[in-house]
Each structure stands twice: as structure tokens, then as C-alpha cells.
Backbone as JSON, one array per atom type, in Angstrom:
{
  "sequence": "YFKFETKKLIDKEKFDDFIKKIPKNVYRAKGLVKTNKGSLLFNYVAGRHELEESKADKTELVFIGENISKLKNKVLKELEKTLL",
  "N": [[61.03, 4.65, -78.43], [61.72, 3.79, -74.97], [63.41, 2.03, -72.3], [63.04, 0.9, -68.89], [64.69, -0.55, -66.23], [65.11, -2.34, -63.2], [66.38, -3.97, -60.27], [65.65, -3.31, -57.8], [63.08, -2.94, -55.31], [59.85, -1.56, -55.96], [57.89, 1.0, -54.58], [54.58, 0.42, -54.03], [52.4, 2.26, -53.64], [53.59, 4.69, -54.37], [54.12, 4.08, -57.01], [51.54, 3.9, -58.03], [50.84, 6.6, -57.85], [52.73, 7.61, -59.67], [51.73, 6.58, -62.09], [49.5, 8.18, -62.53], [50.74, 10.5, -63.3], [51.89, 10.14, -65.76], [53.01, 11.45, -68.77], [50.89, 12.84, -71.38], [51.85, 12.41, -73.93], [52.89, 9.9, -73.9], [51.91, 7.07, -75.3], [51.76, 4.36, -74.9], [52.64, 2.02, -72.44], [54.24, -0.66, -70.84], [54.87, -3.69, -68.98], [56.64, -5.52, -66.39], [56.33, -5.14, -62.89], [57.99, -5.12, -59.91], [56.94, -4.91, -56.77], [56.73, -3.71, -53.32], [54.47, -4.91, -52.45], [54.0, -7.17, -53.9], [54.34, -8.72, -57.18], [53.55, -7.29, -60.37], [51.77, -7.15, -63.49], [51.88, -4.62, -65.77], [49.94, -2.56, -67.77], [49.44, 0.09, -69.96], [47.55, 2.27, -71.83], [46.96, 5.0, -73.76], [46.2, 6.71, -71.56], [44.65, 5.03, -69.98], [44.91, 2.35, -67.62], [45.99, -0.91, -66.46], [46.57, -3.16, -63.81], [47.77, -6.27, -62.98], [48.09, -9.22, -61.0], [51.2, -10.91, -61.07], [54.25, -12.68, -61.9], [57.53, -11.72, -61.19], [61.03, -11.18, -61.44], [62.34, -8.86, -61.45], [61.86, -5.33, -62.1], [60.73, -4.36, -65.23], [60.15, -2.15, -67.7], [58.6, -0.65, -70.59], [58.32, 2.24, -72.55], [56.38, 4.0, -74.9], [55.84, 6.51, -77.33], [54.88, 9.78, -78.65], [57.5, 11.89, -79.62], [59.11, 10.69, -77.68], [61.75, 10.53, -76.8], [62.29, 13.04, -75.78], [60.85, 13.01, -73.45], [61.98, 11.09, -71.91], [63.98, 11.53, -69.79], [62.45, 12.92, -67.87], [60.4, 11.06, -67.24], [61.95, 8.88, -66.31], [63.14, 10.06, -64.08], [60.92, 10.47, -62.43], [60.2, 7.79, -62.04], [62.41, 6.88, -60.58], [61.86, 7.99, -58.11], [60.06, 6.22, -57.06], [61.38, 4.05, -56.1], [62.45, 1.76, -53.56]],
  "CA": [[60.71, 4.02, -77.16], [62.84, 3.58, -74.06], [63.17, 1.02, -71.27], [63.46, 1.12, -67.51], [64.87, -1.82, -65.54], [65.75, -2.3, -61.89], [66.14, -5.11, -59.39], [65.15, -2.75, -56.54], [61.63, -2.95, -55.16], [59.09, -0.33, -56.21], [56.82, 1.26, -53.61], [53.31, 0.29, -54.77], [51.62, 3.5, -53.57], [54.28, 5.7, -55.19], [53.93, 3.71, -58.42], [50.17, 4.31, -58.36], [50.92, 8.05, -58.08], [53.48, 7.79, -60.9], [50.84, 6.28, -63.22], [48.65, 9.36, -62.74], [51.56, 11.59, -63.82], [52.49, 9.8, -67.05], [52.66, 12.49, -69.75], [49.93, 12.45, -72.42], [52.58, 11.99, -75.13], [53.16, 8.47, -73.78], [50.72, 6.37, -75.78], [51.76, 2.96, -74.48], [53.67, 1.57, -71.51], [53.9, -2.01, -70.37], [55.97, -4.44, -68.4], [56.49, -6.14, -65.08], [56.72, -4.26, -61.79], [58.17, -5.84, -58.65], [56.66, -3.94, -55.71], [56.75, -4.15, -51.93], [53.21, -5.62, -52.18], [53.88, -8.23, -54.88], [54.7, -8.4, -58.56], [52.39, -6.92, -61.19], [51.84, -6.9, -64.92], [51.41, -3.26, -65.97], [49.57, -2.17, -69.13], [48.96, 1.48, -70.03], [47.24, 2.66, -73.21], [46.24, 6.26, -73.94], [45.63, 7.23, -70.32], [44.01, 3.97, -69.18], [45.89, 1.35, -67.21], [45.59, -2.11, -65.74], [47.6, -3.85, -63.03], [47.34, -7.63, -62.64], [49.12, -10.0, -60.3], [52.09, -11.62, -61.98], [55.52, -13.05, -61.28], [58.64, -10.98, -61.78], [62.28, -11.16, -60.67], [62.76, -7.46, -61.44], [60.97, -4.42, -62.82], [61.11, -4.11, -66.62], [59.08, -1.37, -68.32], [58.86, -0.03, -71.88], [57.47, 3.4, -72.8], [56.29, 4.32, -76.33], [55.01, 7.68, -77.52], [55.29, 10.87, -79.52], [58.67, 12.6, -79.1], [59.39, 10.0, -76.42], [63.12, 10.8, -76.34], [62.26, 14.27, -75.0], [60.21, 12.72, -72.17], [62.7, 10.01, -71.23], [64.57, 11.94, -68.51], [61.37, 13.26, -66.94], [59.74, 9.82, -66.81], [62.9, 8.11, -65.5], [63.3, 10.77, -62.8], [59.72, 10.15, -61.63], [60.29, 6.38, -61.65], [63.43, 6.77, -59.52], [61.22, 8.37, -56.84], [59.22, 5.12, -56.57], [62.24, 2.98, -55.63], [62.66, 1.6, -52.11]],
  "C": [[61.94, 4.02, -76.28], [62.4, 2.6, -72.98], [63.63, 1.51, -69.91], [63.56, -0.26, -66.86], [65.54, -1.59, -64.2], [65.45, -3.58, -61.13], [65.65, -4.64, -58.02], [63.63, -2.86, -56.51], [61.05, -1.57, -55.43], [58.04, -0.2, -55.11], [55.5, 1.31, -54.36], [52.52, 1.6, -54.77], [52.27, 4.6, -54.41], [54.14, 5.37, -56.67], [52.53, 4.09, -58.89], [50.13, 5.81, -58.65], [51.65, 8.35, -59.39], [52.58, 7.6, -62.13], [49.98, 7.5, -63.56], [49.4, 10.52, -63.4], [52.18, 11.29, -65.18], [52.05, 10.84, -68.07], [51.75, 11.97, -70.86], [50.6, 11.99, -73.71], [52.98, 10.52, -75.08], [51.87, 7.75, -74.16], [50.6, 4.98, -75.16], [52.91, 2.74, -73.5], [53.26, 0.19, -71.03], [55.12, -2.65, -69.75], [55.6, -5.03, -67.05], [57.03, -5.19, -64.02], [56.8, -5.09, -60.52], [58.05, -4.84, -57.51], [56.81, -4.56, -54.33], [55.46, -4.9, -51.55], [52.95, -6.72, -53.21], [54.23, -7.76, -56.28], [53.45, -8.21, -59.4], [52.74, -6.86, -62.67], [51.17, -5.55, -65.14], [51.14, -3.02, -67.45], [48.95, -0.79, -69.09], [48.76, 1.82, -71.5], [46.41, 3.94, -73.17], [45.51, 6.73, -72.68], [44.92, 6.21, -69.45], [45.08, 2.95, -68.79], [45.25, 0.18, -66.48], [46.8, -2.64, -64.99], [47.03, -5.21, -62.65], [48.46, -8.32, -61.89], [49.91, -10.8, -61.32], [53.31, -12.07, -61.19], [56.63, -12.31, -61.98], [59.85, -11.04, -60.85], [62.79, -9.73, -60.53], [61.71, -6.63, -62.16], [61.56, -4.17, -64.21], [59.95, -3.41, -67.31], [59.54, -0.78, -69.65], [57.84, 1.09, -72.06], [57.55, 3.78, -74.27], [55.43, 5.56, -76.47], [55.62, 8.7, -78.46], [56.43, 11.66, -78.87], [59.14, 12.01, -77.77], [60.8, 10.29, -75.91], [63.18, 12.08, -75.49], [61.66, 14.06, -73.61], [61.0, 11.75, -71.31], [63.22, 10.43, -69.86], [63.52, 12.26, -67.47], [60.72, 12.0, -66.37], [60.68, 9.01, -65.92], [63.11, 8.74, -64.13], [62.12, 10.47, -61.88], [59.73, 8.69, -61.18], [61.3, 6.16, -60.53], [62.83, 7.09, -58.15], [60.38, 7.24, -56.25], [60.05, 4.0, -55.96], [62.37, 2.96, -54.11], [64.14, 1.4, -51.83]]
}
């Protein structure tokens, strides 16, 4: 597994696009996302995801999956594109 943390705001629309691009080898992702449209609880399991209103001081995400270390840089690069 690996983590992503930032105190910067995430662009909600770009994060929605990011979710669609999560590689299939990522089985599970979860955490809190602080966006420009409010804070969210993010749950992702095997291609399905949920976003619920929540409270967060920062974005904290965990990604779990097969050969996840090989995907880390790709996923982090895509997440960086969502930052405001």
C-alpha cells in the first residue's frame, strides 16, 4: 500500500476524473478528500466508489492493490494534477 497526503485543496471535478482513471490493479482506496466544494469521505472497492460529505483538515488517501509499488508513481502523478 501507499499513502497520499496534502493540505492543498483538491479540485472536485478533476478528482472525479481521477477516480475514473484508477488502475484496475488498485483493489481498494479510501480516505478523506478536502476539495474546493467541501470535504468528502472517499471509498473505492474494485472499480466502485462512494463519496460522502465529511469533515477533513487535509486530504489523506491510502491505496491498496496488486503490485501497488509499481503503480505508485503513476497514481501520485495523476493526483498531483487535481491540486489547486
